[in-house]
Amino acid sequence: MNKETTITRGQLFLLILKFEIGVDILSLPYRIHLISKGGGWISVFLGGFLIQLVILLCWLLMRRFPSSSIYDIVTLIMGKWIGKLLIIAYVGYFLLMGTSVLVNAYGVINRWMLQDTPRWAILALFLFSSIYLVRQKLRIIARVLVLISFLVLPMMVLISYGLKEVNLLYLLPLTEAGWPNIISGSTETLMAMFGFEFFLVVFPMVEGSSGGKLKSVASASAVVVLLYAFTVFICSTAFSPQQLDLMPEPVIYLLRSIPLGTMDRADFLFLPIWLISIFGAICGYYYTASYGISYLFKQKHHKKAVPYVVLASCIIAYLPQQKEKLELISTISNRSAYFFLMILPLLLLVLSYIMKRKEKMI
Amino acid sequence: MTPTNQAFSELKMNISYVEQSLYCTDDLKQQQLLLNGVQSVLLYIDSLVDQEIIQTHVLTALNSQAHSEIYPSFTTLESRKDTDLQRGIDSLIQGKCLYIIDGYPEFYILSTEKMYVRSTTEPENEGVIRGPHNGFVEQLSVNLNLIRRQIISPSLIVRYFNVGEKTHTKIAVVYLQDLANPELVNEVKERITSISSDMVLAPGFIEEFMEDNPFSLFPQQLNTERPDRVIANLMEGRVAILAEGSPSALIAPVTFFAFYQSPDDYHGRWIVSSFLRLIRMMSFVIAFTLPAVYIATISFHSAILPIELAHTIKKSLQNIPFPALVEAMLLELIFEVLREAGVRLPSRVGQTIGIVGGLVIGDAIVRAGLVSYTMIIVVSLTAISSFLVPSHEMSSAVRILRFPMMIGAALFGYIGIAFGLVILTIHLCKMENFGSPYFAPVAPFRLADMKDVWIRFPIWALRGRPHDARPQRLNQQKFSRSWKKRE
């Protein structure tokens, strides 16, 4: 393996952390509240547990092929032609995931900060900066994303300002929605935590043993669960349940209502930070997609595929004009995630056991 | 390669060959001598040699040996025999003189160069309060002497190179054999030898010929006139490049943060130095974001300001006909013009700039209703912050950076600034020089190297060298305060 393209385990940890905290941090408390009411934070922990299982499943598959990415694995197990189709499907999935994050990010900017700025202008901003970043070597992308991942800290500091407003009584009764709802609420968390799939592609490029890599990914997810639970907890205690029913993005409302000394609107500070963080997540998806394309065309470097991937994603994000159609993109991508991250890896794992396909340990 | 040419045994032919090679330049002088009945001649270029050396070390030496054997000996620093006339001519134009004897196909090359040496003074653009007050001069040998005198170690290596087809600029690469990474040293040597140009003016030329990212705004080699700074960097395993005729050394590879470390930091107490360095880092951010933030706040997000402040600013903006961006651009450009004029003007008329800039522009422009008072505050704060950088190149880079930031802010508000910062970060992370990451130790992130970046830890805590130059040994000191344990 070329040394230029490897990243360390610490970098992997921060990258996964960064990818999992996505757009949904803004709306998660609301969506969970709709389903599981005061027990939202329990749903988050349940979802986190489920995510760990999914990660474990993917890892079991990846472990059998230590020097191959998911693209290699599908070709190895499914054969050349089905493999190619599956690679295309995975590329499409990553592209769609990136696009859905992009669409949501645009929606938030449009609602909260720049109402009159045309959509193409904001997409162009994303377009140019993500082409600039994703074209670099993986190592450099990782360096930038590690810096971006530190932005989680100020985000959390700002959110924790909400502690001043906490009223624990809003949580009670905990199981108001009933256990079935709390459990089904955990799927919302599951969706909010997609992003770890980055490791399906970069797994062979990370230094260290496969057990160590699992540790990085799993602990990153665990940290994200804690942060999510914290956010959900603060939002559902700072706002009364009736208020929360009306707030699709409670985190922003939360920041908006707290005066921060010399600053009247802390959300103006929070949103750019959040946006950069989202930008990092989008670039992660673009990287995996362009890596897949370059793998498909047997190119040495993923550089050439990047402009096409980014452009395609921006065009998809530009086309639909109504709100419903925009939401459709994220629905499709979230639904397909179940297939690509759970069903297919499980299938591949079972097949690899049956066919006794396994990479020889070196 | 210059063609070789054996000397003739006849004196006249030798002289005419030399004369023709130098196109009979008028400052080529000949001194005819007759020793023991044998004709001989001393050839030199008048404008390059030291008359006194010729007088005391060549002519008197020759006269005192008038009746001894035919091969004289000289008391100049260097004298050697040669038979290649072309080489003789090459040394002639370096300031040496040739002594040719009739009937012998051999001649002497005697070193008689004249040096005009400026005394070492404190460099004007890198002054310090405490610490040594000497700086490099235009003479390479003096500069090397300044370095050698402070690193008294056999592992300090100097390698000479001649670059420039016509100028033959002498370049010295200095490094510590047991510290600097051999790959790095080879890379530097390779890049220097691959320079093929008629003229090499140091250090700007060398820098541009050697750097990895020629299209970047940021300087990638540290340019310093201070021997102590060079020495400190050599001790971190870096390579210094000095050139004849230039009072500054280039240091490679350096990181972004090297430009924010001043030699002063290491002469003061560490808490004070850390505070000053933090201020400097803050000024870096202010210098290119403050106008952008102001523009974005005024034109997009004025809701972020507390009501009272928003009123005051709105009031001051009432009579201004331009959008904030135009206002800021106007003032920034005026400031840049003033600054450039201040550098070019002779110091005797320099005061005028102060009056024109301060009184006329500062006050009158507001009264004329072109620019608001708040904008004057913002621009002057930015201007002052951009001067806090100890390195001139870096401060210029930062000054240019703020124009795209301002445009981004005017188009997209805070989002524009955020993306501007992201692109800047990507650029900084992407850059590598001589195989070392430019933005180290922030990207790649190394907590252990942070000791000398944002704040300066006490010297005794700086046990390791920074990792970015990939030195051969990372450890630079053991625990120096072991006496403390006795208590």
XYZ file of N, CA and C in Angstrom, chain A residues 109 113-114 117 121-122 125-126 129 132-133 136 140 143-144 146-147 150 262-265 268 272 275-276 279, chain B residues 300-301 303-307 412-415 418-419 422-423 425-427 429-430 432 437 439 442-445:
162
model
N -29.808 26.572 5.354
C -29.250 27.901 5.067
C -30.352 28.811 4.544
N -30.593 31.598 7.248
C -29.604 32.666 7.083
C -29.767 33.484 5.814
N -29.795 32.842 4.678
C -29.789 33.585 3.424
C -31.078 33.302 2.673
N -30.784 34.487 -1.282
C -29.706 34.030 -2.161
C -30.213 32.890 -3.033
N -26.320 29.729 -6.404
C -25.145 30.406 -5.839
C -24.596 29.605 -4.666
N -25.506 29.134 -3.811
C -25.036 28.372 -2.653
C -24.482 27.028 -3.097
N -21.046 27.433 -4.309
C -20.104 27.535 -3.190
C -19.649 26.142 -2.758
N -20.644 25.253 -2.602
C -20.317 23.872 -2.227
C -19.532 23.187 -3.333
N -15.748 24.413 -3.535
C -14.887 24.049 -2.410
C -14.785 22.541 -2.265
N -12.322 21.221 -4.799
C -10.961 21.553 -4.364
C -10.476 20.570 -3.300
N -11.357 20.229 -2.376
C -10.921 19.341 -1.291
C -10.818 17.890 -1.755
N -7.825 16.158 -3.604
C -6.528 15.901 -2.946
C -6.377 14.429 -2.597
N -4.450 14.112 2.711
C -4.710 15.549 2.880
C -6.175 15.787 3.208
N -6.459 15.229 6.773
C -5.946 16.347 7.580
C -6.983 17.450 7.700
N -7.598 17.799 6.579
C -8.577 18.889 6.605
C -9.784 18.481 7.441
N -9.983 16.355 9.809
C -9.678 16.314 11.239
C -9.830 17.706 11.833
N -9.310 18.702 11.122
C -9.469 20.077 11.620
C -10.947 20.430 11.705
N -12.892 19.163 14.697
C -12.781 19.865 15.977
C -13.905 20.874 16.170
N -22.716 39.722 24.379
C -22.754 40.795 23.392
C -23.452 40.385 22.117
N -23.902 39.142 22.062
C -24.445 38.666 20.805
C -25.915 38.340 20.991
N -26.744 38.878 20.130
C -28.161 38.643 20.319
C -28.621 37.331 19.716
N -27.973 36.926 18.636
C -28.467 35.744 17.934
C -27.336 34.736 17.789
N -26.623 32.612 14.518
C -25.803 33.096 13.407
C -24.361 32.639 13.543
N -22.860 28.835 10.653
C -21.667 28.668 9.812
C -20.771 27.530 10.301
N -22.330 24.423 9.296
C -22.295 24.249 7.853
C -20.955 23.682 7.406
N -19.876 24.172 8.005
C -18.553 23.669 7.642
C -18.467 22.193 7.995
N -20.215 20.354 5.434
C -19.383 20.349 4.226
C -18.404 19.169 4.278
N -25.855 41.632 6.130
C -26.726 40.455 6.204
C -27.337 40.228 7.583
N -26.472 40.232 8.582
C -26.911 39.702 9.866
C -26.885 40.756 10.963
N -28.929 41.533 12.887
C -29.693 41.103 14.062
C -28.796 40.536 15.149
N -27.574 40.178 14.785
C -26.687 39.578 15.780
C -26.224 40.620 16.793
N -26.248 41.894 16.404
C -25.755 42.936 17.309
C -26.814 43.275 18.346
N -26.370 43.623 19.534
C -27.317 44.134 20.516
C -27.949 45.433 19.981
N -29.180 45.657 20.356
C -29.948 46.767 19.785
C -29.198 48.093 19.807
N -22.182 36.307 0.459
C -22.881 35.248 1.195
C -22.939 35.468 2.705
N -22.515 36.606 3.163
C -22.558 36.826 4.612
C -21.614 35.905 5.351
N -22.022 35.467 6.533
C -21.154 34.606 7.334
C -20.822 33.292 6.625
N -21.785 32.827 5.827
C -21.537 31.586 5.094
C -20.343 31.762 4.156
N -17.259 31.605 6.149
C -16.969 30.237 6.563
C -16.339 29.457 5.419
N -16.891 29.609 4.228
C -16.317 28.875 3.105
C -14.950 29.425 2.733
N -12.673 27.763 4.979
C -12.470 26.356 4.630
C -11.494 26.229 3.474
N -11.696 27.061 2.463
C -10.802 26.959 1.304
C -9.377 27.300 1.721
N -8.122 26.800 4.660
C -7.613 25.654 5.418
C -7.199 24.529 4.481
N -8.035 24.261 3.478
C -7.683 23.197 2.536
C -6.348 23.535 1.881
N -6.223 24.793 1.494
C -4.990 25.199 0.814
C -3.779 25.004 1.723
N -3.504 23.023 4.287
C -3.259 21.607 4.570
C -2.648 20.909 3.376
N -2.995 21.382 2.204
C -2.548 20.735 0.978
C -1.056 20.977 0.748
N 2.793 21.292 0.793
C 3.910 20.615 1.430
C 5.151 21.285 0.895
N 4.778 18.726 5.715
C 3.500 19.446 5.642
C 3.663 20.877 6.131
N 1.331 23.010 7.182
C 0.468 23.460 8.266
C 0.709 22.648 9.529
N -0.602 21.438 13.115
C -2.065 21.442 13.210
C -2.658 20.408 12.262
N -2.114 20.341 11.063
C -2.550 19.307 10.120
C -1.323 18.775 9.417
N -0.894 17.572 9.603
C -1.443 16.563 10.499
C -1.296 16.961 11.968
N -2.320 16.609 12.702
C -2.406 17.068 14.077
C -1.433 16.309 14.971
